[in-house]
Amino acid sequence: MDLQVIVGAGPVGRATARLLADRGDRVRIISRRGGGPDHPGIERVAADAGDPNRLVEVTAGAAVVYNCVNPAYHRWATDWPPIAASLLTAAERHRAVLATVSNLYGYGPVDAPMTEQTPIRPAGVKGQVRARMWQDAQAAHQAGRIRTTEVRGSDYLGADAQTIFTRLVVPKVLAGRQALVPADLDAPHSWTYVGDVARTLVAVATDERAWGRAWHVPSQPPESIRGLADRLVELAGVRPARLATMPAPVLWLGGLFDPTVRELRETAYQFRRPFVLDSSAATAAFGIEPTPLATALRETAGLPPVTGD
């Protein structure tokens, strides 16, 4: 039985590990602290993904290496390059498929729904980092050194997802308090469920038709932050949501004390205008339909699942 190795034990890494283990694969999940799901079919290993020698060692025998790493938001420029280089080295050494989880930052500000053919025009450092990672992997693929693919999703919904909505809106709505959000509350925005990222990642990693290109994770039609909050109110049975747009100076001041908040300045355009993902290509190619929004929201808020969502 082929070994499937997941690097990164965040929400997507854990979901991918469980998905593979539940279908009977041999699974190893690697993270700095050796974390991951408590599952009899999952081996957990502690290793620094930025150390190429160690990563080559712990990925030995892998048929697929899944890049689900997510360094601290404010450290992407310093932490990602050595990790990405180590992953390329490990994939090449073991002749494993490298399947990477990415995002939409590389496209920069756009005026139309993003497809896989949207030009890569990053507007900031974080987008440049992700764009360079894909360009390096694609170059290695084209040179015959590795086989690679990448999946891109929008802001996540699901257990432990860390986004503006999950951090600033969900707790306030559930507590009946006002939420201040650095966004246009009524701009259409795409949301991607963590479980669908895992499903898409596994599908493209094991289908040679998917290699050599990027794919968008199947996601539900866009919904504004206000609309999403209203849906949460209905599901949770709480008082109507009270939302207000956070003034730009407040966000700027917050960045003086919190490095993660400071990094939001660079990607503010994603929430100040329509930010829409077209994921029809992956649905057509692999038959993956996005999880119902109600199901994703229930998991996000820690509400019990309901049959039929």
mmCIF file of C-alpha atoms in Angstrom:
data_model
loop_
_atom_site.group_PDB
_atom_site.id
_atom_site.type_symbol
_atom_site.label_atom_id
_atom_site.label_comp_id
_atom_site.label_asym_id
_atom_site.label_seq_id
_atom_site.Cartn_x
_atom_site.Cartn_y
_atom_site.Cartn_z
ATOM 1 C CA MET A 1 0.000 0.000 0.000
ATOM 2 C CA ASP A 2 1.430 3.406 -1.009
ATOM 3 C CA LEU A 3 2.364 5.858 1.718
ATOM 4 C CA GLN A 4 0.636 9.248 1.734
ATOM 5 C CA VAL A 5 2.583 11.964 3.556
ATOM 6 C CA ILE A 6 0.951 15.201 4.696
ATOM 7 C CA VAL A 7 3.247 18.050 5.735
ATOM 8 C CA GLY A 8 1.419 20.454 8.025
ATOM 9 C CA ALA A 9 -1.098 19.720 10.782
ATOM 10 C CA GLY A 10 -3.413 22.714 10.409
ATOM 11 C CA PRO A 11 -7.106 22.415 9.492
ATOM 12 C CA VAL A 12 -6.454 21.255 5.911
ATOM 13 C CA GLY A 13 -3.626 18.911 6.873
ATOM 14 C CA ARG A 14 -5.751 17.235 9.535
ATOM 15 C CA ALA A 15 -8.769 16.956 7.240
ATOM 16 C CA THR A 16 -6.616 15.453 4.474
ATOM 17 C CA ALA A 17 -5.015 12.957 6.863
ATOM 18 C CA ARG A 18 -8.406 11.802 8.151
ATOM 19 C CA LEU A 19 -9.822 11.522 4.634
ATOM 20 C CA LEU A 20 -6.942 9.334 3.492
ATOM 21 C CA ALA A 21 -6.850 7.212 6.647
ATOM 22 C CA ASP A 22 -10.608 6.615 6.599
ATOM 23 C CA ARG A 23 -10.364 5.200 3.091
ATOM 24 C CA GLY A 24 -7.592 2.826 4.182
ATOM 25 C CA ASP A 25 -4.391 4.513 3.032
ATOM 26 C CA ARG A 26 -1.116 4.479 4.950
ATOM 27 C CA VAL A 27 -0.840 8.007 6.280
ATOM 28 C CA ARG A 28 1.969 9.957 7.903
ATOM 29 C CA ILE A 29 1.471 13.552 9.026
ATOM 30 C CA ILE A 30 4.503 15.737 9.680
ATOM 31 C CA SER A 31 4.568 18.925 11.692
ATOM 32 C CA ARG A 32 7.014 20.841 13.821
ATOM 33 C CA ARG A 33 5.410 19.576 17.051
ATOM 34 C CA GLY A 34 4.323 16.158 15.824
ATOM 35 C CA GLY A 35 0.629 16.994 16.035
ATOM 36 C CA GLY A 36 -2.282 15.680 14.026
ATOM 37 C CA PRO A 37 -5.480 13.664 14.371
ATOM 38 C CA ASP A 38 -5.636 10.903 16.969
ATOM 39 C CA HIS A 39 -6.439 8.139 14.505
ATOM 40 C CA PRO A 40 -5.162 4.533 14.407
ATOM 41 C CA GLY A 41 -4.334 4.866 10.719
ATOM 42 C CA ILE A 42 -2.276 8.057 11.076
ATOM 43 C CA GLU A 43 1.391 8.139 12.060
ATOM 44 C CA ARG A 44 2.463 11.482 13.544
ATOM 45 C CA VAL A 45 6.060 12.667 13.150
ATOM 46 C CA ALA A 46 7.810 15.774 14.475
ATOM 47 C CA ALA A 47 10.095 17.461 11.944
ATOM 48 C CA ASP A 48 11.023 20.902 10.657
ATOM 49 C CA ALA A 49 9.814 21.110 7.043
ATOM 50 C CA GLY A 50 12.441 23.766 6.358
ATOM 51 C CA ASP A 51 15.255 21.247 6.952
ATOM 52 C CA PRO A 52 15.681 19.447 3.596
ATOM 53 C CA ASN A 53 17.682 16.536 5.002
ATOM 54 C CA ARG A 54 15.157 15.831 7.732
ATOM 55 C CA LEU A 55 12.221 16.208 5.362
ATOM 56 C CA VAL A 56 13.769 13.790 2.862
ATOM 57 C CA GLU A 57 14.221 11.333 5.727
ATOM 58 C CA VAL A 58 10.646 11.454 7.024
ATOM 59 C CA THR A 59 9.025 11.401 3.560
ATOM 60 C CA ALA A 60 10.868 8.261 2.434
ATOM 61 C CA GLY A 61 8.524 5.897 0.586
ATOM 62 C CA ALA A 62 5.884 8.525 -0.135
ATOM 63 C CA ALA A 63 3.797 8.210 -3.274
ATOM 64 C CA VAL A 64 2.379 11.686 -2.655
ATOM 65 C CA VAL A 65 3.644 14.553 -0.533
ATOM 66 C CA TYR A 66 0.824 16.930 0.385
ATOM 67 C CA ASN A 67 1.996 20.462 1.172
ATOM 68 C CA CYS A 68 -0.492 21.674 3.791
ATOM 69 C CA VAL A 69 1.996 23.878 5.614
ATOM 70 C CA ASN A 70 0.907 27.308 6.803
ATOM 71 C CA PRO A 71 3.622 29.381 8.496
ATOM 72 C CA ALA A 72 2.688 32.273 10.764
ATOM 73 C CA TYR A 73 1.011 34.892 8.595
ATOM 74 C CA HIS A 74 3.583 37.581 9.276
ATOM 75 C CA ARG A 75 6.497 35.222 8.546
ATOM 76 C CA TRP A 76 5.602 34.046 5.047
ATOM 77 C CA ALA A 77 8.442 35.961 3.387
ATOM 78 C CA THR A 78 11.067 34.344 5.625
ATOM 79 C CA ASP A 79 9.617 30.901 6.376
ATOM 80 C CA TRP A 80 8.061 29.834 3.077
ATOM 81 C CA PRO A 81 11.129 29.833 0.758
ATOM 82 C CA PRO A 82 13.147 27.196 2.689
ATOM 83 C CA ILE A 83 10.046 25.068 3.270
ATOM 84 C CA ALA A 84 9.075 25.186 -0.405
ATOM 85 C CA ALA A 85 12.630 24.285 -1.440
ATOM 86 C CA SER A 86 12.675 21.343 0.995
ATOM 87 C CA LEU A 87 9.369 20.043 -0.363
ATOM 88 C CA LEU A 88 10.685 20.173 -3.933
ATOM 89 C CA THR A 89 13.808 18.304 -2.844
ATOM 90 C CA ALA A 90 11.799 15.594 -1.064
ATOM 91 C CA ALA A 91 9.391 15.125 -3.969
ATOM 92 C CA GLU A 92 12.251 14.853 -6.455
ATOM 93 C CA ARG A 93 14.278 12.486 -4.280
ATOM 94 C CA HIS A 94 11.385 10.065 -3.782
ATOM 95 C CA ARG A 95 9.737 10.566 -7.193
ATOM 96 C CA ALA A 96 6.571 11.511 -5.315
ATOM 97 C CA VAL A 97 3.745 13.709 -6.551
ATOM 98 C CA LEU A 98 3.819 17.110 -4.830
ATOM 99 C CA ALA A 99 0.275 18.370 -4.192
ATOM 100 C CA THR A 100 0.147 21.865 -2.705
ATOM 101 C CA VAL A 101 -2.604 23.800 -0.960
ATOM 102 C CA SER A 102 -2.524 27.458 -1.968
ATOM 103 C CA ASN A 103 -4.787 30.497 -2.154
ATOM 104 C CA LEU A 104 -5.836 33.327 -4.463
ATOM 105 C CA TYR A 105 -3.268 35.927 -3.414
ATOM 106 C CA GLY A 106 -1.208 35.440 -6.568
ATOM 107 C CA TYR A 107 -3.953 36.926 -8.754
ATOM 108 C CA GLY A 108 -3.906 40.278 -6.990
ATOM 109 C CA PRO A 109 -6.897 42.648 -7.292
ATOM 110 C CA VAL A 110 -9.275 41.551 -10.058
ATOM 111 C CA ASP A 111 -12.502 42.871 -11.580
ATOM 112 C CA ALA A 112 -14.046 39.545 -12.600
ATOM 113 C CA PRO A 113 -14.471 36.031 -11.182
ATOM 114 C CA MET A 114 -11.093 34.319 -10.857
ATOM 115 C CA THR A 115 -10.459 31.217 -12.947
ATOM 116 C CA GLU A 116 -7.331 29.103 -13.239
ATOM 117 C CA GLN A 117 -6.472 31.164 -16.337
ATOM 118 C CA THR A 118 -6.549 34.502 -14.489
ATOM 119 C CA PRO A 119 -3.081 36.101 -14.874
ATOM 120 C CA ILE A 120 -0.726 35.863 -11.909
ATOM 121 C CA ARG A 121 -0.234 39.489 -10.832
ATOM 122 C CA PRO A 122 0.410 39.578 -7.079
ATOM 123 C CA ALA A 123 -0.084 42.910 -5.366
ATOM 124 C CA GLY A 124 2.052 42.330 -2.282
ATOM 125 C CA VAL A 125 4.781 40.275 -0.666
ATOM 126 C CA LYS A 126 2.565 37.369 0.387
ATOM 127 C CA GLY A 127 1.127 37.029 -3.110
ATOM 128 C CA GLN A 128 4.616 37.163 -4.567
ATOM 129 C CA VAL A 129 5.756 34.379 -2.244
ATOM 130 C CA ARG A 130 2.909 32.082 -3.272
ATOM 131 C CA ALA A 131 3.333 32.914 -6.968
ATOM 132 C CA ARG A 132 7.054 32.139 -6.841
ATOM 133 C CA MET A 133 6.404 28.826 -5.098
ATOM 134 C CA TRP A 134 4.060 27.743 -7.884
ATOM 135 C CA GLN A 135 6.386 28.962 -10.629
ATOM 136 C CA ASP A 136 9.291 26.991 -9.139
ATOM 137 C CA ALA A 137 7.192 23.832 -8.784
ATOM 138 C CA GLN A 138 5.807 24.198 -12.291
ATOM 139 C CA ALA A 139 9.320 24.667 -13.697
ATOM 140 C CA ALA A 140 10.463 21.473 -11.944
ATOM 141 C CA HIS A 141 7.437 19.654 -13.362
ATOM 142 C CA GLN A 142 8.105 20.872 -16.893
ATOM 143 C CA ALA A 143 11.748 19.811 -16.561
ATOM 144 C CA GLY A 144 10.636 16.298 -15.620
ATOM 145 C CA ARG A 145 12.111 16.485 -12.126
ATOM 146 C CA ILE A 146 8.790 16.139 -10.280
ATOM 147 C CA ARG A 147 5.067 15.786 -10.865
ATOM 148 C CA THR A 148 3.063 18.522 -9.216
ATOM 149 C CA THR A 149 -0.346 20.130 -8.893
ATOM 150 C CA GLU A 150 -1.861 22.875 -6.757
ATOM 151 C CA VAL A 151 -5.322 23.608 -5.372
ATOM 152 C CA ARG A 152 -6.447 27.146 -4.584
ATOM 153 C CA GLY A 153 -9.325 28.154 -2.370
ATOM 154 C CA SER A 154 -10.775 31.357 -0.962
ATOM 155 C CA ASP A 155 -11.223 32.198 2.729
ATOM 156 C CA TYR A 156 -11.968 29.075 4.717
ATOM 157 C CA LEU A 157 -15.011 27.884 6.600
ATOM 158 C CA GLY A 158 -14.839 24.836 8.840
ATOM 159 C CA ALA A 159 -13.432 23.704 12.166
ATOM 160 C CA ASP A 160 -10.461 25.794 13.323
ATOM 161 C CA ALA A 161 -10.458 27.951 10.161
ATOM 162 C CA GLN A 162 -8.766 31.306 10.761
ATOM 163 C CA THR A 163 -10.247 34.101 8.650
ATOM 164 C CA ILE A 164 -11.749 37.536 9.167
ATOM 165 C CA PHE A 165 -15.195 35.950 9.315
ATOM 166 C CA THR A 166 -14.316 33.134 11.728
ATOM 167 C CA ARG A 167 -12.254 35.338 14.049
ATOM 168 C CA LEU A 168 -14.138 38.640 14.025
ATOM 169 C CA VAL A 169 -17.729 37.771 13.134
ATOM 170 C CA VAL A 170 -18.649 34.287 14.348
ATOM 171 C CA PRO A 171 -17.807 34.750 18.073
ATOM 172 C CA LYS A 172 -19.530 38.137 18.204
ATOM 173 C CA VAL A 173 -22.688 36.939 16.451
ATOM 174 C CA LEU A 174 -22.977 33.902 18.713
ATOM 175 C CA ALA A 175 -22.522 36.139 21.771
ATOM 176 C CA GLY A 176 -25.080 38.693 20.562
ATOM 177 C CA ARG A 177 -22.472 41.439 20.343
ATOM 178 C CA GLN A 178 -21.564 43.876 17.571
ATOM 179 C CA ALA A 179 -18.786 42.806 15.196
ATOM 180 C CA LEU A 180 -16.411 45.356 13.688
ATOM 181 C CA VAL A 181 -15.122 44.063 10.360
ATOM 182 C CA PRO A 182 -12.490 45.621 8.047
ATOM 183 C CA ALA A 183 -14.581 44.976 4.955
ATOM 184 C CA ASP A 184 -17.416 46.026 2.687
ATOM 185 C CA LEU A 185 -20.113 44.030 4.448
ATOM 186 C CA ASP A 186 -22.205 43.649 1.292
ATOM 187 C CA ALA A 187 -19.530 42.794 -1.291
ATOM 188 C CA PRO A 188 -19.919 39.285 -2.755
ATOM 189 C CA HIS A 189 -17.157 37.019 -1.470
ATOM 190 C CA SER A 190 -16.334 33.369 -2.095
ATOM 191 C CA TRP A 191 -15.889 31.011 0.865
ATOM 192 C CA THR A 192 -14.233 27.596 0.697
ATOM 193 C CA TYR A 193 -14.954 24.724 3.074
ATOM 194 C CA VAL A 194 -11.876 23.013 4.553
ATOM 195 C CA GLY A 195 -13.305 19.547 3.873
ATOM 196 C CA ASP A 196 -13.683 20.409 0.194
ATOM 197 C CA VAL A 197 -10.041 21.516 0.067
ATOM 198 C CA ALA A 198 -9.023 18.073 1.345
ATOM 199 C CA ARG A 199 -11.298 16.268 -1.121
ATOM 200 C CA THR A 200 -9.964 18.278 -4.053
ATOM 201 C CA LEU A 201 -6.350 17.908 -2.952
ATOM 202 C CA VAL A 202 -6.613 14.122 -2.795
ATOM 203 C CA ALA A 203 -8.432 13.974 -6.138
ATOM 204 C CA VAL A 204 -5.826 15.981 -8.056
ATOM 205 C CA ALA A 205 -2.879 14.264 -6.384
ATOM 206 C CA THR A 206 -3.949 10.857 -7.630
ATOM 207 C CA ASP A 207 -5.142 11.762 -11.143
ATOM 208 C CA GLU A 208 -2.401 12.349 -13.700
ATOM 209 C CA ARG A 209 -4.783 14.520 -15.744
ATOM 210 C CA ALA A 210 -4.519 17.088 -12.959
ATOM 211 C CA TRP A 211 -0.738 17.329 -12.828
ATOM 212 C CA GLY A 212 1.157 20.325 -14.113
ATOM 213 C CA ARG A 213 -1.567 22.877 -13.417
ATOM 214 C CA ALA A 214 -3.565 24.536 -10.661
ATOM 215 C CA TRP A 215 -7.203 23.876 -9.737
ATOM 216 C CA HIS A 216 -9.769 25.908 -7.805
ATOM 217 C CA VAL A 217 -11.503 24.140 -4.948
ATOM 218 C CA PRO A 218 -15.247 23.724 -5.618
ATOM 219 C CA SER A 219 -16.952 26.430 -3.565
ATOM 220 C CA GLN A 220 -20.534 27.591 -3.122
ATOM 221 C CA PRO A 221 -21.753 30.772 -4.901
ATOM 222 C CA PRO A 222 -20.375 33.933 -3.272
ATOM 223 C CA GLU A 223 -22.032 35.389 -0.215
ATOM 224 C CA SER A 224 -21.384 38.735 1.484
ATOM 225 C CA ILE A 225 -20.185 38.892 5.071
ATOM 226 C CA ARG A 226 -23.565 40.298 6.075
ATOM 227 C CA GLY A 227 -25.382 37.521 4.242
ATOM 228 C CA LEU A 228 -23.162 34.876 5.799
ATOM 229 C CA ALA A 229 -23.754 36.330 9.262
ATOM 230 C CA ASP A 230 -27.509 36.276 8.680
ATOM 231 C CA ARG A 231 -27.292 32.611 7.690
ATOM 232 C CA LEU A 232 -25.385 31.896 10.890
ATOM 233 C CA VAL A 233 -28.077 33.664 12.931
ATOM 234 C CA GLU A 234 -30.723 31.397 11.405
ATOM 235 C CA LEU A 235 -28.730 28.246 12.094
ATOM 236 C CA ALA A 236 -27.736 29.163 15.645
ATOM 237 C CA GLY A 237 -31.068 30.676 16.656
ATOM 238 C CA VAL A 238 -29.473 33.803 18.103
ATOM 239 C CA ARG A 239 -30.328 37.492 17.927
ATOM 240 C CA PRO A 240 -29.929 39.285 14.573
ATOM 241 C CA ALA A 241 -26.338 40.046 13.675
ATOM 242 C CA ARG A 242 -25.019 43.531 14.393
ATOM 243 C CA LEU A 243 -22.184 44.361 12.039
ATOM 244 C CA ALA A 244 -20.275 47.539 11.320
ATOM 245 C CA THR A 245 -17.380 48.340 9.011
ATOM 246 C CA MET A 246 -14.141 48.864 10.889
ATOM 247 C CA PRO A 247 -12.630 52.280 10.028
ATOM 248 C CA ALA A 248 -9.282 51.994 8.261
ATOM 249 C CA PRO A 249 -7.423 53.893 11.036
ATOM 250 C CA VAL A 250 -8.583 51.283 13.584
ATOM 251 C CA LEU A 251 -7.105 48.479 11.477
ATOM 252 C CA TRP A 252 -3.895 50.467 11.079
ATOM 253 C CA LEU A 253 -3.623 51.024 14.835
ATOM 254 C CA GLY A 254 -4.311 47.352 15.522
ATOM 255 C CA GLY A 255 -1.384 46.474 13.298
ATOM 256 C CA LEU A 256 0.954 48.361 15.600
ATOM 257 C CA PHE A 257 0.407 45.736 18.287
ATOM 258 C CA ASP A 258 -0.512 42.572 16.355
ATOM 259 C CA PRO A 259 1.677 41.374 13.443
ATOM 260 C CA THR A 260 -1.147 39.290 11.986
ATOM 261 C CA VAL A 261 -3.460 42.310 11.900
ATOM 262 C CA ARG A 262 -0.668 44.353 10.336
ATOM 263 C CA GLU A 263 -0.450 41.875 7.454
ATOM 264 C CA LEU A 264 -4.151 42.353 6.689
ATOM 265 C CA ARG A 265 -3.365 45.757 5.218
ATOM 266 C CA GLU A 266 -1.737 44.091 2.209
ATOM 267 C CA THR A 267 -4.780 41.939 1.417
ATOM 268 C CA ALA A 268 -7.492 44.437 2.361
ATOM 269 C CA TYR A 269 -8.590 44.649 -1.286
ATOM 270 C CA GLN A 270 -10.026 41.146 -0.999
ATOM 271 C CA PHE A 271 -12.706 42.390 1.400
ATOM 272 C CA ARG A 272 -13.240 45.906 0.060
ATOM 273 C CA ARG A 273 -14.567 44.779 -3.337
ATOM 274 C CA PRO A 274 -16.147 41.678 -4.919
ATOM 275 C CA PHE A 275 -13.838 38.672 -4.534
ATOM 276 C CA VAL A 276 -15.307 35.776 -6.478
ATOM 277 C CA LEU A 277 -13.877 32.343 -7.270
ATOM 278 C CA ASP A 278 -14.912 30.328 -10.326
ATOM 279 C CA SER A 279 -14.389 26.674 -9.437
ATOM 280 C CA SER A 280 -16.376 25.076 -12.248
ATOM 281 C CA ALA A 281 -13.314 23.419 -13.850
ATOM 282 C CA ALA A 282 -12.640 21.095 -10.893
ATOM 283 C CA THR A 283 -16.304 20.169 -10.559
ATOM 284 C CA ALA A 284 -16.458 19.300 -14.262
ATOM 285 C CA ALA A 285 -13.189 17.330 -14.215
ATOM 286 C CA PHE A 286 -13.549 15.423 -10.954
ATOM 287 C CA GLY A 287 -17.252 15.558 -10.123
ATOM 288 C CA ILE A 288 -16.658 17.341 -6.810
ATOM 289 C CA GLU A 289 -19.652 19.365 -5.661
ATOM 290 C CA PRO A 290 -19.131 21.938 -2.897
ATOM 291 C CA THR A 291 -20.437 21.144 0.558
ATOM 292 C CA PRO A 292 -23.697 22.974 1.424
ATOM 293 C CA LEU A 293 -23.060 26.321 3.057
ATOM 294 C CA ALA A 294 -25.221 25.432 6.057
ATOM 295 C CA THR A 295 -23.072 22.384 6.790
ATOM 296 C CA ALA A 296 -19.877 24.430 6.544
ATOM 297 C CA LEU A 297 -21.295 27.167 8.789
ATOM 298 C CA ARG A 298 -22.469 24.696 11.423
ATOM 299 C CA GLU A 299 -18.990 23.204 11.650
ATOM 300 C CA THR A 300 -17.401 26.657 11.720
ATOM 301 C CA ALA A 301 -19.533 27.716 14.670
ATOM 302 C CA GLY A 302 -19.335 24.393 16.504
ATOM 303 C CA LEU A 303 -23.053 23.695 16.030
ATOM 304 C CA PRO A 304 -24.302 20.100 15.810
ATOM 305 C CA PRO A 305 -24.746 18.797 12.258
ATOM 306 C CA VAL A 306 -28.253 18.390 10.867
ATOM 307 C CA THR A 307 -29.174 15.799 8.263
ATOM 308 C CA GLY A 308 -30.198 17.440 5.012
ATOM 309 C CA ASP A 309 -28.079 20.619 5.247
#
